Coordinates of C-alpha atoms and ligand atoms in Angstrom, one line a residue:
M1 CA -0.1 0.2 -0.1
S2 CA 1.3 3.3 -0.8
D3 CA 2.5 6.0 1.6
R4 CA 3.1 8.3 -0.9
T5 CA 3.9 12.1 0.1
D6 CA 1.6 13.6 -2.3
T7 CA -1.4 13.2 -0.1
N8 CA -1.4 13.5 3.6
G9 CA -3.5 10.5 4.6
A10 CA -5.4 12.6 7.2
R11 CA -8.2 13.3 4.9
P12 CA -10.4 11.0 2.2
R13 CA -8.0 10.2 -0.8
V14 CA -10.1 10.3 -4.2
L15 CA -8.2 8.8 -6.9
V16 CA -9.0 9.4 -10.4
L17 CA -8.3 6.9 -13.4
G18 CA -8.1 8.6 -16.6
A19 CA -7.9 12.4 -17.1
G20 CA -10.5 12.6 -20.2
F21 CA -13.1 14.6 -20.4
A22 CA -14.9 12.8 -17.3
G23 CA -11.8 12.1 -14.9
I24 CA -10.6 15.9 -15.3
G25 CA -14.2 17.1 -14.9
A26 CA -14.6 15.0 -11.5
A27 CA -11.0 16.1 -10.5
Q28 CA -11.8 19.9 -11.0
K29 CA -15.5 20.0 -8.9
L30 CA -13.0 18.7 -6.0
H31 CA -10.7 21.7 -6.1
K32 CA -12.4 23.5 -3.3
S33 CA -13.0 20.2 -1.0
D34 CA -11.2 18.7 2.0
V35 CA -10.0 16.1 -0.1
D36 CA -6.6 14.7 -1.7
V37 CA -7.3 14.2 -5.3
V38 CA -4.7 11.6 -7.1
I39 CA -5.1 11.4 -11.0
V40 CA -3.4 8.7 -12.9
D41 CA -3.3 8.8 -16.8
Q42 CA -1.1 6.7 -18.8
H43 CA -0.2 10.0 -21.1
D44 CA 0.6 13.5 -20.0
Y45 CA -1.7 14.9 -22.2
H46 CA -5.7 14.9 -22.2
T47 CA -6.9 14.3 -25.4
F48 CA -9.7 16.5 -27.3
Q49 CA -11.3 13.5 -29.2
P50 CA -14.0 15.2 -31.3
L51 CA -10.8 17.0 -33.5
L52 CA -8.6 13.9 -33.9
Y53 CA -9.9 13.6 -37.3
Q54 CA -8.4 16.9 -38.2
V55 CA -5.0 15.9 -36.7
A56 CA -5.3 12.8 -39.3
T57 CA -6.1 15.1 -42.2
G58 CA -3.4 17.8 -41.4
L59 CA -5.6 20.4 -40.1
L60 CA -4.6 20.9 -37.0
D61 CA -1.3 19.9 -35.4
Q62 CA -0.9 17.6 -32.2
P63 CA -0.7 20.3 -29.5
A64 CA -4.3 21.4 -30.6
V65 CA -6.0 18.5 -29.5
G66 CA -3.5 17.3 -26.6
H67 CA -3.1 19.4 -23.9
P68 CA -0.8 18.8 -20.6
I69 CA -2.8 17.3 -17.8
R70 CA -0.3 19.3 -15.4
D71 CA -1.8 22.4 -16.8
L72 CA -5.1 21.8 -15.7
I73 CA -4.5 21.2 -12.2
H74 CA -1.7 24.0 -11.7
E75 CA -4.3 26.0 -9.4
Q76 CA -5.7 23.1 -7.6
D77 CA -3.6 22.6 -4.5
N78 CA -5.4 19.3 -3.3
A79 CA -4.6 17.5 -6.4
R80 CA -1.5 15.5 -7.9
L81 CA -1.0 13.8 -11.2
H82 CA 1.0 10.7 -11.9
T83 CA 1.6 9.0 -15.4
D84 CA 1.1 5.4 -15.3
R85 CA -0.6 2.5 -16.9
V86 CA -3.5 1.1 -14.5
T87 CA -3.0 -2.5 -14.5
G88 CA -5.6 -4.1 -11.9
I89 CA -8.4 -2.6 -9.7
D90 CA -9.3 -4.6 -6.7
L91 CA -12.6 -3.4 -5.8
D92 CA -12.9 -5.2 -2.6
A93 CA -9.5 -4.1 -1.1
R94 CA -10.3 -0.3 -2.4
Q95 CA -6.9 -0.6 -4.2
V96 CA -5.5 0.2 -7.6
Q97 CA -2.2 -1.4 -9.3
F98 CA -0.1 0.1 -11.9
A99 CA 2.6 -0.6 -14.1
E100 CA 5.3 1.1 -12.1
L101 CA 3.6 3.0 -9.2
E102 CA 3.1 1.4 -5.9
P103 CA -0.5 0.3 -5.5
I104 CA -2.8 3.2 -4.3
A105 CA -5.4 2.9 -1.8
Y106 CA -8.6 5.1 -2.0
D107 CA -11.4 6.1 -0.3
Y108 CA -13.2 7.4 -3.5
L109 CA -12.9 5.9 -6.6
V110 CA -13.6 7.4 -9.9
L111 CA -13.4 5.2 -13.1
G112 CA -12.7 7.3 -16.0
L113 CA -10.5 5.5 -18.4
G114 CA -12.9 5.6 -21.7
A115 CA -13.4 3.1 -24.2
E116 CA -11.3 1.4 -26.7
V117 CA -11.6 0.1 -30.3
N118 CA -14.1 -3.0 -30.9
Y119 CA -13.1 -4.8 -34.4
F120 CA -15.8 -7.3 -33.7
G121 CA -13.8 -10.3 -34.5
V122 CA -13.1 -9.0 -38.1
E123 CA -10.0 -10.8 -39.7
G124 CA -7.0 -8.9 -40.2
A125 CA -8.7 -5.6 -38.6
A126 CA -6.5 -5.4 -35.6
E127 CA -3.5 -5.7 -37.7
H128 CA -4.0 -3.6 -40.6
A129 CA -6.9 -1.2 -39.6
F130 CA -6.4 2.3 -38.3
P131 CA -8.4 3.3 -35.8
L132 CA -9.1 7.0 -34.5
Y133 CA -9.6 7.2 -30.8
T134 CA -5.9 7.9 -29.7
L135 CA -3.8 10.8 -30.4
P136 CA -1.2 8.3 -31.9
D137 CA -3.8 6.8 -34.0
A138 CA -4.6 10.1 -35.6
V139 CA -1.0 10.5 -36.4
R140 CA -0.5 7.2 -37.6
L141 CA -3.3 7.7 -39.9
K142 CA -1.9 11.0 -41.3
D143 CA 1.6 9.7 -41.6
Q144 CA -0.1 6.5 -43.6
V145 CA -2.0 9.1 -45.8
L146 CA 0.9 11.0 -46.7
R147 CA 3.2 8.0 -47.3
M148 CA 0.6 6.4 -49.7
W149 CA 0.8 9.6 -51.8
E150 CA 4.4 10.1 -51.6
A151 CA 4.7 6.7 -52.7
A152 CA 2.3 7.1 -55.4
D153 CA 4.3 9.9 -56.4
K154 CA 7.4 8.0 -56.7
H155 CA 5.9 4.8 -58.0
P156 CA 2.7 5.4 -60.3
D157 CA 2.0 2.0 -61.0
L158 CA 1.2 1.7 -56.8
I159 CA -2.1 3.6 -58.1
E160 CA -3.8 0.8 -60.1
D161 CA -3.5 -1.6 -56.7
G162 CA -5.4 1.2 -54.8
A163 CA -2.6 2.8 -53.1
L164 CA -4.7 6.2 -52.7
N165 CA -7.7 4.6 -51.9
I166 CA -9.2 4.7 -48.7
V167 CA -12.1 2.6 -47.2
V168 CA -13.8 4.3 -44.1
V169 CA -15.6 1.5 -42.1
G170 CA -18.9 2.7 -40.0
G171 CA -21.5 5.4 -40.7
G172 CA -21.8 6.8 -37.5
P173 CA -20.3 10.2 -36.6
T174 CA -16.4 9.1 -36.6
G175 CA -16.6 7.6 -39.8
V176 CA -18.6 10.3 -41.6
E177 CA -16.3 12.9 -40.2
T178 CA -13.4 11.3 -41.2
A179 CA -14.5 10.3 -44.5
G180 CA -15.3 13.8 -45.0
A181 CA -12.3 15.5 -44.0
L182 CA -10.3 13.1 -46.1
A183 CA -12.4 14.1 -49.3
E184 CA -11.4 17.5 -48.5
L185 CA -7.7 16.8 -47.9
Y186 CA -7.6 14.8 -51.3
N187 CA -9.4 17.5 -53.3
G188 CA -8.3 20.2 -52.1
V189 CA -4.6 20.6 -51.0
F190 CA -3.5 17.0 -52.7
R191 CA -4.7 18.5 -56.1
K192 CA -1.7 20.9 -56.3
D193 CA 0.7 18.8 -54.3
Y194 CA 0.8 15.9 -56.6
P195 CA -0.6 17.8 -60.1
D196 CA 0.9 14.7 -62.0
I197 CA -1.7 12.5 -60.0
A198 CA -5.0 12.2 -61.8
E199 CA -8.6 13.6 -60.1
D200 CA -9.9 9.7 -60.6
A201 CA -6.3 8.2 -59.1
S202 CA -7.9 8.1 -55.8
R203 CA -11.2 6.6 -54.0
I204 CA -12.7 7.1 -50.9
L205 CA -15.3 4.7 -49.6
L206 CA -17.6 4.9 -46.6
V207 CA -19.0 1.2 -45.6
E208 CA -21.7 1.2 -43.0
A209 CA -23.7 -2.4 -42.6
S210 CA -26.9 -0.9 -41.8
P211 CA -29.3 0.2 -44.4
E212 CA -28.5 4.1 -43.9
I213 CA -25.4 5.7 -42.4
F214 CA -26.3 8.4 -39.4
S215 CA -28.8 6.0 -37.8
M216 CA -29.0 8.1 -34.4
F217 CA -30.5 11.1 -36.7
K218 CA -33.8 12.0 -38.6
Q219 CA -34.2 10.8 -42.2
D220 CA -33.6 14.4 -43.6
L221 CA -30.5 14.5 -41.9
R222 CA -29.4 11.4 -43.1
T223 CA -30.3 12.3 -46.5
Y224 CA -28.5 15.3 -46.2
A225 CA -25.3 13.8 -44.8
V226 CA -25.0 11.4 -47.8
D227 CA -25.4 14.5 -50.3
A228 CA -22.8 16.3 -48.8
L229 CA -20.4 13.2 -48.9
T230 CA -21.4 12.5 -52.4
K231 CA -20.9 16.4 -53.3
R232 CA -17.4 15.6 -51.9
G233 CA -16.7 12.9 -53.9
V234 CA -16.9 10.1 -51.2
E235 CA -18.7 6.9 -52.4
V236 CA -21.1 5.9 -49.5
M237 CA -21.8 2.1 -49.2
T238 CA -24.6 0.9 -47.1
G239 CA -26.1 -2.6 -46.3
D240 CA -22.5 -4.2 -46.6
V241 CA -20.1 -5.7 -44.0
V242 CA -16.3 -5.5 -44.0
E243 CA -15.4 -9.3 -43.8
S244 CA -11.6 -9.2 -43.8
I245 CA -8.8 -6.7 -44.4
S246 CA -5.2 -7.4 -45.9
P247 CA -2.8 -4.6 -46.2
S248 CA -3.9 -3.8 -49.7
R249 CA -7.7 -5.3 -50.1
V250 CA -10.9 -5.0 -47.9
K251 CA -13.5 -7.8 -48.8
L252 CA -16.8 -7.1 -48.1
K253 CA -19.5 -10.2 -46.9
S254 CA -21.5 -9.5 -50.2
G255 CA -18.3 -10.9 -52.0
K256 CA -17.1 -7.5 -53.3
E257 CA -13.1 -7.1 -53.1
L258 CA -11.8 -3.4 -52.6
K259 CA -8.6 -2.5 -53.5
A260 CA -7.3 -0.2 -50.8
H261 CA -4.1 0.1 -48.7
T262 CA -5.4 2.1 -45.8
L263 CA -8.8 1.0 -43.9
V264 CA -9.9 3.8 -41.1
W265 CA -11.8 1.6 -38.6
G266 CA -14.9 4.0 -36.9
A267 CA -16.9 1.1 -36.3
G268 CA -17.3 0.2 -32.7
L269 CA -15.7 1.2 -29.2
Q270 CA -16.1 -1.2 -26.0
G271 CA -15.5 -0.3 -22.5
N272 CA -11.9 -0.3 -21.6
A273 CA -10.5 -3.9 -21.0
L274 CA -9.8 -3.7 -17.5
V275 CA -13.4 -3.6 -16.6
Q276 CA -13.5 -7.0 -17.6
S277 CA -11.5 -7.8 -14.5
L278 CA -13.6 -6.3 -11.9
G279 CA -16.0 -9.1 -11.7
L280 CA -19.1 -6.9 -12.3
E281 CA -21.9 -7.9 -14.8
L282 CA -21.1 -5.4 -17.6
E283 CA -24.1 -4.1 -20.1
R284 CA -23.8 -4.0 -23.9
G285 CA -20.5 -2.7 -24.9
N286 CA -18.6 -3.8 -22.1
R287 CA -19.9 -0.7 -20.2
I288 CA -20.1 -0.6 -16.2
A289 CA -23.9 0.0 -15.0
V290 CA -24.4 2.6 -12.4
D291 CA -27.1 4.1 -10.2
G292 CA -28.5 7.3 -10.3
D293 CA -25.9 8.8 -8.6
L294 CA -23.2 7.4 -10.7
R295 CA -22.1 4.6 -8.3
L296 CA -21.3 1.3 -8.6
P297 CA -24.4 -0.5 -6.5
S298 CA -22.2 -3.0 -4.9
H299 CA -19.3 -0.4 -4.1
P300 CA -21.0 3.0 -3.7
E301 CA -17.8 4.2 -2.9
V302 CA -16.5 3.7 -6.5
F303 CA -18.1 6.0 -9.5
A304 CA -17.8 5.0 -13.3
V305 CA -18.1 8.0 -15.4
G306 CA -18.0 9.1 -19.5
D307 CA -17.4 6.3 -22.1
I308 CA -16.9 3.5 -19.5
A309 CA -20.1 3.7 -17.8
A310 CA -23.7 2.8 -19.1
I311 CA -25.6 5.6 -17.6
T312 CA -29.2 4.9 -18.0
D313 CA -31.1 8.7 -18.5
P314 CA -34.2 8.4 -16.3
K315 CA -36.1 11.2 -18.8
T316 CA -35.8 8.4 -21.7
D317 CA -35.0 5.2 -20.1
Q318 CA -32.1 4.8 -23.0
V319 CA -28.2 4.4 -21.6
L320 CA -26.7 7.7 -22.9
P321 CA -24.4 7.7 -25.8
Q322 CA -20.6 7.8 -25.8
L323 CA -20.3 11.5 -26.2
G324 CA -17.7 14.2 -24.6
S325 CA -20.7 16.4 -23.2
V326 CA -22.2 13.0 -21.6
A327 CA -18.5 12.5 -20.4
L328 CA -17.8 15.9 -18.9
Q329 CA -21.3 16.6 -17.4
S330 CA -21.0 12.8 -15.2
G331 CA -17.5 13.4 -14.3
E332 CA -18.5 16.6 -12.9
H333 CA -21.5 15.1 -10.8
A334 CA -19.0 12.4 -9.6
G335 CA -16.8 15.7 -8.3
E336 CA -19.7 17.2 -6.9
T337 CA -21.2 14.1 -5.5
I338 CA -17.8 13.1 -3.6
A339 CA -17.3 16.8 -2.5
H340 CA -20.9 16.5 -1.0
L341 CA -20.3 13.3 0.8
A342 CA -16.7 14.3 2.4
A343 CA -18.4 17.3 3.9
G344 CA -21.2 15.3 5.3
K345 CA -23.9 16.8 2.7
E346 CA -26.6 15.4 1.0
T347 CA -26.4 14.3 -2.8
K348 CA -28.4 14.7 -5.9
P349 CA -29.0 12.0 -8.6
F350 CA -27.5 13.1 -12.2
K351 CA -29.3 14.9 -14.6
Y352 CA -28.0 15.1 -18.2
R353 CA -28.6 18.1 -20.1
D354 CA -29.0 17.2 -24.0
K355 CA -27.6 19.9 -25.9
G356 CA -28.5 17.6 -28.9
T357 CA -27.0 15.6 -30.9
M358 CA -24.4 17.0 -33.7
A359 CA -21.8 15.7 -36.4
T360 CA -19.9 17.7 -38.8
I361 CA -19.3 16.3 -42.7
G362 CA -17.1 19.0 -44.1
R363 CA -16.6 22.7 -44.0
G364 CA -20.0 24.4 -44.0
S365 CA -21.6 21.2 -43.4
A366 CA -23.1 19.5 -40.3
V367 CA -26.1 18.4 -39.0
V368 CA -27.6 19.2 -35.4
Q369 CA -30.8 17.1 -33.9
M370 CA -32.5 19.1 -30.5
L371 CA -34.0 16.7 -28.2
G372 CA -37.6 18.3 -28.9
G373 CA -37.3 17.4 -32.4
K374 CA -35.7 20.3 -34.1
S375 CA -32.8 19.8 -36.3
M376 CA -30.5 22.3 -38.4
K377 CA -28.3 21.7 -41.3
G378 CA -25.1 23.4 -42.9
K379 CA -23.4 26.4 -41.8
N380 CA -26.1 26.8 -38.9
A381 CA -25.2 23.4 -37.4
Q382 CA -21.6 24.0 -37.9
L383 CA -21.8 26.8 -35.7
A384 CA -23.6 25.2 -33.1
W385 CA -21.3 22.3 -33.1
G386 CA -18.5 24.7 -32.7
T387 CA -20.4 26.4 -29.9
V388 CA -21.0 23.0 -28.0
H389 CA -17.6 21.5 -28.7
L390 CA -15.8 25.1 -27.8
A391 CA -17.2 24.4 -23.8
L392 CA -15.3 21.1 -23.6
L393 CA -12.2 22.5 -24.3
P394 CA -10.5 22.1 -21.2
T395 CA -9.3 26.0 -20.8
N396 CA -10.2 29.3 -21.8
E397 CA -6.6 29.5 -23.5
D398 CA -7.6 26.2 -25.4
R399 CA -10.7 27.8 -26.4
A400 CA -9.2 30.6 -27.9
K401 CA -6.7 28.9 -29.7
A402 CA -9.4 26.8 -31.3
V403 CA -11.3 29.7 -32.2
V404 CA -8.2 31.1 -34.2
E405 CA -7.1 27.7 -35.7
W406 CA -10.8 26.8 -36.7
A407 CA -11.0 30.1 -38.4
G408 CA -8.0 30.5 -39.9
A409 CA -8.0 26.9 -41.6
G410 CA -11.7 27.8 -42.7
L411 CA -10.5 30.6 -44.3
T412 CA -7.1 29.5 -46.0
H413 CA -8.1 25.7 -46.3
Q414 CA -4.5 25.2 -45.5
R415 CA -3.3 21.9 -43.9
S416 CA 0.1 23.1 -42.6
A417 CA 0.2 20.0 -40.4
R418 CA 0.6 17.5 -43.5
I419 CA 4.4 17.0 -42.9
T420 CA 5.8 13.6 -41.4
V421 CA 8.4 13.5 -38.9
E422 CA 10.4 10.6 -38.1
T423 CA 11.8 9.9 -34.9
Ligands
LIG501 C1 -12.5 10.2 -33.2 C2 -14.0 10.7 -32.2 C3 -14.7 11.6 -32.4 C4 -15.5 12.1 -31.4 N1 -16.4 13.1 -31.8 C5 -17.2 13.7 -30.8 C6 -18.0 14.7 -31.1 O1 -17.9 15.3 -31.7 N2 -18.6 15.3 -29.9 C7 -18.6 14.5 -28.9 O2 -19.3 15.2 -27.8 N3 -18.0 13.6 -28.7 C8 -17.0 12.9 -29.7 N4 -16.7 11.4 -29.6 C9 -16.6 11.1 -28.1 C10 -16.2 11.8 -26.9 O3 -14.7 12.3 -27.4 C11 -15.9 10.5 -25.8 O4 -17.2 10.5 -25.8 C12 -15.1 11.3 -24.5 O5 -13.7 11.5 -24.9 C13 -15.1 10.5 -23.4 O6 -14.4 10.6 -22.3 P1 -13.9 10.1 -21.4 O7 -13.2 10.8 -20.2 O8 -14.8 8.7 -20.7 O9 -12.9 8.9 -21.9 P2 -11.3 9.2 -22.6 O10 -11.5 10.6 -23.2 O11 -11.1 8.2 -23.5 O12 -10.4 9.3 -21.4 C14 -9.7 8.3 -20.8 C15 -8.8 8.7 -20.2 O13 -7.9 7.2 -19.5 C16 -7.0 6.9 -19.9 N5 -6.4 5.6 -19.7 C17 -6.9 4.4 -20.7 N6 -6.6 3.7 -20.2 C18 -5.9 3.7 -19.1 C19 -5.1 2.6 -18.5 N7 -4.9 1.5 -18.4 N8 -3.9 3.3 -17.4 C20 -4.0 4.8 -17.3 N9 -4.7 5.8 -18.1 C21 -5.7 5.1 -18.8 C22 -6.7 7.6 -21.6 O14 -4.8 8.0 -21.8 C23 -7.5 8.8 -21.6 O15 -6.7 9.8 -21.0 C24 -15.9 11.5 -30.5 C25 -14.8 10.0 -30.3 C26 -13.9 9.8 -31.2 C27 -12.9 8.6 -30.7

């Protein structure tokens, strides 16, 4: 058991695992509380996942979506951060194990470890697909795309083999945003970068298993999204399932074989692998079921928040989606609840404030669906997307930086981050 001096042992210790929207939200709500907050994340940065696709397509540089976690707790005297990998959680012993740190005991635990990619057992996916869930994933995808174009420039015969084609799997927001952004990259700056490569030398295909993309949106928004993608040159293939992936071919269940040296996986998530070792009954997608306070019914000192949790909205009786605003609000609620418990005050159940479901498709093109059924599309929807997502950024400085970068990219269409840096 840890006797670390980063907490004085005299007051309750709140151990926050994961410094995503959920973990940071929880930690920040404890800043005035008489507790010691210990945050552990495997990285020293907080990732802004909604903009990963912009890193993958060279629009934004890495620091625009990764913020030093230490910055976020500079003003919080009762909080400390350690960068390490969580390797085990013993709920009965109230203790967490790490790759390098000594085990740390807790009075309250906040599980904010997020989700991870689910390949649904598709042959070759783990080896050859490019997921888009972490900052290294985004950089890896960007490097792959740039490498393919440079290779095709040197060896034009690769084009015939599909070197420049990209298959994006999944017609949800991640897949659609990525396909749209890749198409803008291909049809924009790449036309000037590679003037000798013909316009029809590359394809971007979006493959979705269900009959339509954007199943979470109303029909008119789905139709709008297909039109917006098609206008950008994306080929939308619905009702077909990826069966296997090799370095240069994608086989579909229908028997079709697509030539593509890059496959982006945006088709599914599951709870962090660690949840399987907790001895809990898990909900769909390996998510942890929580009560109205976001606690584990079997261990009320443990809170599960963000993507790792299955939070049922009492208003709709539906499990809330894995979204940034759900993660931030649930994390903040857990922090507030712990602050109340530590102060001997009453707690309140979690209430989600729905800001609408939204996704961007490309420049000037987005969709928003509000709770009451109202919807928006086009530039207004993109503005609404920007407003809601600015609120998710961790500091005012980040918000200001994002506004400048988004405005700059929108005006100049520049993608100055399209360089590969070998280390
Ligand atoms: C490509 C993409 C686009 C998205 N777009 C949107 C969008 O437009 N709007 C929206 O609202 N939501 C969007 N989302 C969803 C949103 O980003 C997530 O719901 C949100 O980030 C979840 O927050 P979290 O804190 O639960 O988990 P995360 O943000 O995943 O944070 C989990 C943290 O835990 C750490 N961690 C994990 N395992 C370990 C371990 N073993 N040891 C130590 N640390 C560990 C990770 O390093 C990470 O920092 C998008 C997601 C993706 C992937």
